[in-house]
Short mmCIF file of C-alpha atoms in Angstrom, two decimals:
data_model
loop_
_atom_site.label_atom_id
_atom_site.label_comp_id
_atom_site.label_asym_id
_atom_site.label_seq_id
_atom_site.Cartn_x
_atom_site.Cartn_y
_atom_site.Cartn_z
CA LYS Y 97 0.00 0.02 -0.08
CA LEU Y 98 0.92 3.69 -0.10
CA SER Y 99 1.57 6.03 2.91
CA ASP Y 100 -2.09 6.43 3.65
CA GLY Y 101 -2.50 2.66 4.29
CA LEU Y 102 -5.92 2.55 2.57
CA TYR Y 103 -5.69 2.97 -1.19
CA CYS Y 104 -4.67 -0.40 -2.69
CA PRO Y 105 -2.91 -0.17 -6.04
CA VAL Y 106 -3.62 -3.14 -8.34
CA ASN Y 107 -0.18 -2.61 -9.91
CA ASP Y 108 3.29 -2.35 -8.44
CA VAL Y 109 3.87 1.42 -8.38
CA THR Y 110 6.49 1.36 -5.71
CA GLU Y 111 9.16 3.00 -8.02
CA HIS Y 112 6.70 5.78 -8.96
CA ALA Y 113 5.89 6.57 -5.31
CA ASP Y 114 9.61 6.64 -4.62
CA VAL Y 115 10.03 9.93 -6.41
CA ASN Y 116 8.84 11.59 -3.20
CA ARG Y 117 11.86 10.10 -1.59
CA ASP Y 118 13.92 12.25 -3.94
CA VAL Y 119 11.98 15.33 -2.69
CA LYS Y 120 12.85 14.33 0.81
CA LEU Y 121 16.50 13.74 -0.03
CA ILE Y 122 16.85 17.10 -1.80
CA LYS Y 123 15.36 18.85 1.32
CA GLU Y 124 17.93 17.13 3.52
CA LEU Y 125 20.83 17.98 1.19
CA LEU Y 126 19.72 21.62 0.98
CA SER Y 127 19.42 21.73 4.81
CA ALA Y 128 23.11 20.67 4.93
CA GLY Y 129 23.97 23.45 2.39
CA ASP Y 130 24.87 20.98 -0.39
CA TYR Y 131 23.20 22.61 -3.37
CA THR Y 132 25.48 20.71 -5.80
CA ALA Y 133 24.38 17.29 -4.56
CA ALA Y 134 20.75 18.51 -4.43
CA LYS Y 135 20.88 19.58 -8.09
CA ASP Y 136 22.38 16.20 -8.99
CA VAL Y 137 19.32 14.41 -7.40
CA TYR Y 138 16.93 16.76 -9.20
CA THR Y 139 18.60 16.23 -12.63
CA SER Y 140 19.76 12.58 -12.36
CA GLY Y 141 17.41 10.95 -9.87
CA ASN Y 142 18.19 8.73 -6.94
CA PHE Y 143 15.39 6.51 -5.62
CA SER Y 144 12.91 6.22 -8.44
CA SER Y 145 13.93 3.72 -11.07
CA LYS Y 146 12.21 3.31 -14.50
CA GLY Y 147 14.04 0.03 -15.02
CA LEU Y 148 17.06 -0.97 -17.11
CA GLY Y 149 19.30 1.46 -15.27
CA GLU Y 150 17.25 4.51 -16.13
CA MET Y 151 16.17 6.76 -13.36
CA ARG Y 152 12.91 8.80 -13.09
CA THR Y 153 13.98 12.35 -12.26
CA LEU Y 154 12.05 15.38 -10.85
CA GLN Y 155 13.52 17.47 -13.73
CA ASP Y 156 11.97 15.14 -16.23
CA LEU Y 157 8.63 15.49 -14.49
CA ALA Y 158 9.03 19.35 -14.45
CA GLN Y 159 9.63 19.40 -18.20
CA LYS Y 160 7.03 16.80 -19.17
CA ASP Y 161 4.50 17.51 -21.97
CA MET Y 162 1.55 16.53 -19.83
CA THR Y 163 -0.83 16.29 -22.86
CA SER Y 164 1.53 13.72 -24.59
CA GLY Y 165 1.47 15.72 -27.77
CA GLY Y 166 -2.13 16.77 -27.42
CA LYS Y 167 -3.38 13.22 -26.87
CA TYR Y 168 -4.41 13.68 -23.13
CA THR Y 169 -6.65 16.39 -21.81
CA ASN Y 170 -4.96 18.15 -18.82
CA ALA Y 171 -6.39 21.39 -17.76
CA PHE Y 172 -3.80 21.76 -14.99
CA TYR Y 173 -1.00 21.64 -17.63
CA SER Y 174 -2.69 23.60 -20.33
CA GLY Y 175 -3.69 26.32 -17.88
CA ALA Y 176 -0.28 26.66 -16.54
CA LEU Y 177 1.28 26.78 -20.00
CA ALA Y 178 -1.12 29.50 -21.19
CA LEU Y 179 -0.55 31.46 -17.95
CA TYR Y 180 3.34 31.28 -17.75
CA GLY Y 181 4.28 31.05 -21.44
CA SER Y 182 6.31 27.78 -21.41
CA ILE Y 183 6.55 24.61 -19.47
CA ASN Y 184 10.04 25.46 -18.21
CA ALA Y 185 8.80 28.78 -16.82
CA VAL Y 186 6.46 26.97 -14.51
CA TRP Y 187 8.93 24.99 -12.36
CA GLN Y 188 12.20 24.19 -14.19
CA ASP Y 189 13.61 27.69 -14.50
CA PRO Y 190 12.83 28.89 -10.97
CA ILE Y 191 14.18 25.70 -9.41
CA ILE Y 192 17.40 25.74 -11.37
CA ALA Y 193 17.83 29.41 -10.64
CA CYS Y 194 17.59 28.84 -6.89
CA LEU Y 195 19.82 25.67 -7.02
CA ASP Y 196 22.42 27.64 -8.96
CA ASN Y 197 22.06 30.97 -7.04
CA SER Y 198 21.37 32.69 -10.30
CA SER Y 199 18.75 34.91 -11.99
CA PHE Y 200 16.09 36.24 -9.37
CA CYS Y 201 17.55 33.89 -6.77
CA ALA Y 202 21.07 35.34 -6.90
CA GLY Y 203 22.13 36.62 -3.47
CA LYS Y 204 18.91 35.54 -1.86
CA SER Y 205 18.94 33.89 1.59
CA ASP Y 206 19.14 30.14 2.00
CA SER Y 207 15.63 30.05 3.34
CA PHE Y 208 14.22 31.91 0.31
CA ARG Y 209 16.15 29.70 -2.12
CA GLN Y 210 15.22 26.46 -0.28
CA TYR Y 211 11.49 27.34 -0.05
CA ILE Y 212 11.34 27.87 -3.86
CA ILE Y 213 13.05 24.53 -4.46
CA ASN Y 214 11.42 22.36 -1.75
CA LYS Y 215 7.93 23.64 -2.17
CA GLY Y 216 8.35 23.88 -6.01
CA LEU Y 217 9.16 20.14 -6.04
CA ILE Y 218 5.71 19.50 -4.40
CA GLY Y 219 4.22 21.51 -7.27
CA VAL Y 220 6.20 19.44 -9.80
CA VAL Y 221 4.89 16.18 -8.41
CA THR Y 222 1.28 17.57 -8.06
CA ALA Y 223 1.35 18.38 -11.74
CA TYR Y 224 2.43 14.82 -12.54
CA VAL Y 225 -0.42 13.47 -10.59
CA THR Y 226 -2.72 15.28 -13.03
CA TYR Y 227 -0.80 13.97 -15.97
CA GLU Y 228 -1.34 10.36 -14.94
CA MET Y 229 -5.01 11.00 -14.26
CA GLY Y 230 -5.21 12.32 -17.79
CA ALA Y 231 -3.49 9.33 -19.14
CA ALA Y 232 -5.99 7.10 -17.38
CA VAL Y 233 -8.97 8.80 -18.76
CA TRP Y 234 -7.59 8.61 -22.31
CA LYS Y 235 -6.77 4.88 -22.02
CA ALA Y 236 -10.18 4.10 -20.52
CA GLU Y 237 -11.80 6.01 -23.47
CA GLN Y 238 -9.82 3.68 -25.78
CA GLY Y 239 -11.20 0.63 -24.00
CA GLU Y 240 -7.91 -0.18 -22.31
CA LEU Y 241 -9.52 -1.49 -19.15
CA GLY Y 242 -7.08 -4.17 -17.96
CA ASP Y 243 -5.25 -3.71 -14.74
CA ALA Y 244 -2.06 -2.97 -16.63
CA GLN Y 245 -3.67 -0.35 -18.80
CA ALA Y 246 -5.90 2.56 -17.56
CA ALA Y 247 -5.83 1.28 -14.00
CA TYR Y 248 -2.03 1.40 -14.12
CA ALA Y 249 -2.02 5.01 -14.97
CA TRP Y 250 -4.53 5.76 -12.26
CA ASP Y 251 -2.42 3.81 -9.77
CA GLU Y 252 0.64 5.91 -10.79
CA ALA Y 253 -1.39 9.10 -10.04
CA ALA Y 254 -2.21 7.80 -6.60
CA ALA Y 255 1.42 6.76 -6.03
CA PHE Y 256 2.78 10.15 -7.00
CA TYR Y 257 0.10 11.92 -4.84
CA VAL Y 258 0.51 9.88 -1.72
CA GLY Y 259 3.97 8.40 -1.82
CA ASN Y 260 5.07 5.27 0.10
CA ILE Y 261 7.11 6.57 3.01
CA ALA Y 262 5.84 5.09 6.24
CA ALA Y 263 4.42 7.77 8.59
CA VAL Y 264 6.70 8.23 11.63
CA ILE Y 265 3.57 9.04 13.73
CA GLY Y 266 -0.02 7.94 13.38
CA ASP Y 267 -1.57 5.76 10.72
CA GLY Y 268 -0.91 7.90 7.61
CA TYR Y 269 -4.44 9.13 7.32
CA THR Y 270 -5.95 10.39 10.55
CA GLY Y 271 -4.62 12.88 13.16
CA SER Y 272 -1.80 15.27 12.52
CA ALA Y 273 0.30 15.14 9.45
CA PRO Y 274 3.47 13.16 10.30
CA GLY Y 275 5.85 15.56 8.59
CA ASN Y 276 8.00 13.06 6.80
CA LEU Y 277 6.03 12.06 3.70
CA TYR Y 278 7.18 14.82 1.39
CA SER Y 279 4.23 14.30 -1.01
CA PRO Y 280 1.41 16.45 -2.39
CA TYR Y 281 -0.89 14.37 -0.12
CA GLU Y 282 0.99 15.55 3.02
CA PHE Y 283 1.03 19.14 1.77
CA ASN Y 284 -2.77 18.97 1.41
CA TRP Y 285 -2.88 17.44 4.95
CA LYS Y 286 -0.93 20.34 6.47
CA ARG Y 287 -3.30 22.81 4.95
CA ASP Y 288 -6.18 20.76 6.36
CA SER Y 289 -4.79 21.33 9.74
CA ASP Y 290 -4.44 24.96 9.15
CA PHE Y 291 -8.04 25.29 8.05
CA PRO Y 292 -9.74 22.82 10.47
CA ASP Y 293 -13.33 24.03 9.78
CA GLY Y 294 -13.00 23.44 6.14
CA ILE Y 295 -13.03 20.06 4.33
CA SER Y 296 -10.22 17.52 4.99
CA THR Y 297 -8.90 17.37 1.53
CA HIS Y 298 -6.40 14.58 2.17
CA MET Y 299 -9.06 12.41 3.73
CA GLU Y 300 -11.42 13.12 0.84
CA ALA Y 301 -8.70 12.38 -1.84
CA ILE Y 302 -8.14 8.72 -0.96
CA PRO Y 303 -11.79 7.50 -1.54
CA LEU Y 304 -11.98 9.62 -4.64
CA LEU Y 305 -8.80 8.13 -6.03
CA ASN Y 306 -10.26 4.64 -5.23
CA PHE Y 307 -13.57 5.61 -6.91
CA GLY Y 308 -11.55 6.56 -10.06
CA LEU Y 309 -9.73 3.18 -9.96
CA MET Y 310 -13.07 1.32 -9.65
CA ASN Y 311 -14.33 2.98 -12.81
CA VAL Y 312 -11.45 1.89 -15.08
CA ARG Y 313 -11.04 -1.66 -14.03
CA GLY Y 314 -12.87 -4.05 -16.37
CA SER Y 315 -15.66 -1.58 -17.13
CA TYR Y 316 -15.60 2.09 -17.74
CA ASN Y 317 -17.93 4.77 -16.45
CA ALA Y 318 -16.87 8.02 -18.03
CA THR Y 319 -19.13 10.14 -15.84
CA ASN Y 320 -17.79 8.63 -12.60
CA LEU Y 321 -14.18 8.82 -13.74
CA GLN Y 322 -14.40 12.43 -14.79
CA ALA Y 323 -16.09 13.34 -11.53
CA ALA Y 324 -13.20 11.76 -9.61
CA GLN Y 325 -10.72 13.66 -11.78
CA LEU Y 326 -12.52 17.00 -11.40
CA ALA Y 327 -12.84 16.47 -7.65
CA MET Y 328 -9.13 15.93 -7.33
CA TYR Y 329 -8.50 19.13 -9.28
CA LYS Y 330 -10.69 20.94 -6.73
CA ILE Y 331 -8.81 19.41 -3.81
CA LEU Y 332 -5.50 20.53 -5.26
CA SER Y 333 -6.91 23.96 -5.85
CA ILE Y 334 -8.11 24.26 -2.30
CA ALA Y 335 -4.67 23.52 -0.89
CA ALA Y 336 -3.14 26.17 -3.11
CA ILE Y 337 -5.77 28.77 -2.19
CA ARG Y 338 -5.36 28.06 1.57
CA SER Y 339 -1.64 28.47 1.12
CA ALA Y 340 -2.10 31.83 -0.53
CA ILE Y 341 -4.21 33.03 2.29
CA LYS Y 342 -1.91 31.78 5.00
CA TYR Y 343 1.39 32.77 3.52
CA GLY Y 344 0.21 36.15 2.35
CA TRP Y 345 -0.32 37.13 5.93
CA LYS Y 346 2.88 35.45 7.04
CA ALA Y 347 4.82 37.42 4.35
CA TYR Y 348 3.39 40.58 5.80
CA GLY Y 349 4.79 39.47 9.23
CA ASP Y 350 2.98 41.97 11.28
CA GLY Y 351 4.78 44.71 9.52
CA THR Y 352 8.14 43.08 9.24
CA PHE Y 353 8.46 41.66 5.66
CA GLN Y 354 9.21 37.92 5.68
CA GLU Y 355 10.89 37.05 2.38
CA LYS Y 356 10.86 33.32 2.96
CA TYR Y 357 7.12 33.25 3.38
CA LEU Y 358 6.77 35.25 0.15
CA ALA Y 359 8.66 32.40 -1.52
CA GLU Y 360 6.62 29.72 0.25
CA GLY Y 361 3.35 31.38 -0.70
CA TRP Y 362 4.56 31.82 -4.31
CA ALA Y 363 5.41 28.16 -4.71
CA TYR Y 364 2.34 26.60 -3.02
CA TRP Y 365 -0.02 29.00 -4.84
CA ARG Y 366 1.67 28.03 -8.12
CA SER Y 367 0.82 24.33 -7.52
CA ALA Y 368 -2.67 24.97 -8.86
CA SER Y 369 -2.68 28.57 -10.20
CA GLY Y 370 -2.54 27.50 -13.76
CA TYR Y 371 -5.69 25.35 -13.40
CA ILE Y 372 -7.48 28.11 -11.38
CA SER Y 373 -6.63 30.56 -14.20
CA THR Y 374 -8.86 28.57 -16.56
CA VAL Y 375 -11.94 29.86 -14.62
CA ASN Y 376 -10.59 33.36 -13.80
CA GLN Y 377 -7.33 34.38 -15.31
CA THR Y 378 -7.50 37.99 -14.19
CA ALA Y 379 -7.84 37.12 -10.54
CA VAL Y 380 -4.96 34.63 -10.77
CA GLU Y 381 -2.72 37.14 -12.46
CA GLN Y 382 -3.52 39.67 -9.66
CA VAL Y 383 -2.55 37.12 -7.06
CA ASP Y 384 0.60 36.34 -8.97
CA ALA Y 385 1.46 40.02 -8.98
CA ILE Y 386 1.06 40.26 -5.18
CA PHE Y 387 3.44 37.23 -4.73
CA ASP Y 388 5.93 38.53 -7.28
CA LEU Y 389 9.30 37.18 -6.08
CA SER Y 390 10.92 40.67 -6.64
CA GLN Y 391 8.78 42.10 -3.80
CA THR Y 392 10.68 43.74 -0.99
CA ASN Y 393 7.61 44.59 1.03
CA PHE Y 394 4.30 42.97 1.79
CA THR Y 395 1.37 45.04 3.33
CA ALA Y 396 -1.55 43.90 5.36
CA ASP Y 397 -3.73 45.29 2.66
CA ALA Y 398 -1.93 43.04 0.11
CA ALA Y 399 -2.56 39.97 2.41
CA CYS Y 400 -6.26 40.98 2.61
CA GLU Y 401 -6.48 41.43 -1.07
CA VAL Y 402 -5.17 37.81 -1.68
CA LYS Y 403 -8.13 36.58 0.34
CA THR Y 404 -10.53 38.68 -1.56
CA LEU Y 405 -9.22 37.60 -4.89
CA VAL Y 406 -9.18 33.88 -4.22
CA GLU Y 407 -12.64 34.02 -2.88
CA SER Y 408 -13.82 35.59 -6.15
CA VAL Y 409 -12.94 32.29 -7.96
CA TYR Y 410 -14.69 29.83 -5.72
CA ALA Y 411 -18.11 29.72 -7.52
CA ASP Y 412 -16.58 29.24 -10.96
CA LEU Y 413 -14.19 26.69 -9.59
CA GLY Y 414 -17.00 24.68 -8.14
CA ILE Y 415 -15.88 25.09 -4.49
CA THR Y 416 -17.33 27.03 -1.54
CA CYS Y 417 -16.26 29.24 1.26
CA ALA Y 418 -17.22 26.46 3.64
CA MET Y 419 -14.98 23.96 1.84
CA VAL Y 420 -11.91 26.25 2.25
CA GLY Y 421 -12.70 27.31 5.75
CA LYS Y 422 -10.86 29.83 7.93
CA TRP Y 423 -7.20 29.87 8.84
CA LYS Y 424 -6.80 28.92 12.42
CA ASP Y 425 -4.20 31.51 13.11
CA ALA Y 426 -5.99 34.46 11.52
CA PRO Y 427 -5.61 37.56 13.73
CA ALA Y 428 -8.86 38.21 15.65
CA GLY Y 429 -10.90 40.90 14.11
CA GLY Y 430 -8.74 41.14 10.97
CA CYS Y 431 -9.71 40.60 7.42
CA LEU Y 432 -8.76 36.89 7.60
CA ASP Y 433 -10.89 36.35 10.60
CA SER Y 434 -14.07 35.39 8.71
CA VAL Y 435 -15.37 32.97 6.14
CA CYS Y 436 -17.12 34.42 3.05
CA GLN Y 437 -20.75 33.62 2.50
CA ASP Y 438 -21.83 31.03 -0.07
CA ALA Y 439 -24.54 31.82 -2.58
CA MET Y 440 -25.23 28.15 -3.00
CA SER Y 441 -24.07 24.84 -1.46
CA MET Y 442 -21.75 22.48 -3.24
CA SER Y 443 -20.10 19.26 -2.23
CA LEU Y 444 -17.42 16.83 -3.66
CA PRO Y 445 -18.39 13.30 -4.74
CA VAL Y 446 -18.32 10.88 -1.88
CA GLY Y 447 -15.84 8.45 -3.48
CA SER Y 448 -15.62 4.88 -2.33
CA THR Y 449 -14.02 3.14 0.54
CA THR Y 450 -14.36 -0.29 -0.93
CA TYR Y 451 -10.71 -0.74 -1.66
CA ALA Y 452 -9.20 -3.44 -3.89
CA ASP Y 453 -8.61 -6.70 -2.01
CA THR Y 454 -5.15 -7.47 -3.45
CA CYS Y 455 -2.93 -5.71 -1.05
CA GLU Y 456 -3.23 -7.95 1.91
CA ALA Y 457 -2.11 -11.01 -0.01
CA LYS Y 458 0.89 -9.01 -1.36
CA GLU Y 459 1.83 -8.02 2.13
CA ILE Y 460 1.75 -11.58 3.46
CA SER Y 461 3.63 -12.86 0.38
CA ARG Y 462 6.42 -10.44 1.19
CA ALA Y 463 6.56 -11.38 4.87
CA PRO Y 464 9.81 -13.15 5.99
CA GLY Y 465 9.35 -17.00 6.33
CA ALA Y 466 6.10 -17.21 4.33
CA SER Y 467 5.86 -20.75 3.31
CA GLY Y 468 5.18 -22.00 -0.21
CA LEU Y 469 1.95 -23.68 0.96
CA ALA Y 470 0.78 -20.35 2.45
CA LEU Y 471 1.55 -18.53 -0.82
CA LEU Y 472 -0.34 -21.19 -2.82
CA LEU Y 473 -3.28 -20.91 -0.48
CA LEU Y 474 -3.22 -17.08 -0.83
CA ALA Y 475 -3.19 -17.42 -4.61
CA ALA Y 476 -6.08 -19.82 -4.58
CA VAL Y 477 -8.10 -17.41 -2.34
CA GLY Y 478 -7.39 -14.57 -4.72
CA MET Y 479 -8.45 -16.56 -7.78
CA ALA Y 480 -11.67 -17.62 -6.02
CA ALA Y 481 -12.40 -13.98 -5.15
CA GLN Y 482 -11.91 -12.79 -8.68
CA GLY Y 483 -14.05 -15.51 -10.02
#
């Protein structure tokens, strides 16, 4: 299984999930001040193998054509491309600049550079989640409904989103975020903790991903699959919006500009700004301008404007004020200390908690000392269940 302990991939996507271990390693190398080694992991890879000696790299993910030459529909990618002008401009150029201490990152503090890199890598992997979902949709439309076809692409999306690092505390799903997963899933979880009266996006995501998987295995329900994909888009958008609200205020710093939080807000907002721009490009461009990395000041009015601007996109995005909720650390009586009013109620699809039944057998088969008879019995049980 993956870090959440619930979603059961029907394919071996261990190596795909391992890319989040590269995110973790880069963070550790940067904390030690080794930008050269961190850049090597970014460009050459470390944990995530594609087989035959070829490594999956975060740089490859950042530079990927996520429509596969126009074959796949990916509003996240297309929106970002239209907004920022080129795929390299989204993540590759900023990350390389901060690894190399060049361009806009030249002479910046380590905390500024590292927030751009570390949080930017979460954005890179988030984008790749949407790529694999788009691939699954296309394959299902072509009738490729075997477990090694559309379901494989959907499993890959789940693997990139959740990762497979074991949580150091808790069960990987409930309670507080463990802080060691380094995945989009954990990023969403942290924002859930920051906005406790809104929806718990990370907990909503797992049944939604499972619902998507159920609708590409053996039979295809286009309506259900597209509903799961769209709901995941909304979940990723909510995390970006919550980050803009939180880090706008933290960049203001009660009157003392905090450059590192400008960088953090910029990166996390960018994780879904391209998609959000497909419903309101003007508002997104205004938020982008507020988080411009050349800023040397951040006012309380700017932080308040961020909240007003993101709230203006909710209805068109298909989310609500109640879904986003209120930042738990909003200053009492200030502009952030309220939740906007919804003109109508909306909700995400429920998803499904009927997870595939293949994982338990896999876990037992990997257990030390499992006997041949036990494995044969497991195989027989699995075949009977499938029949």
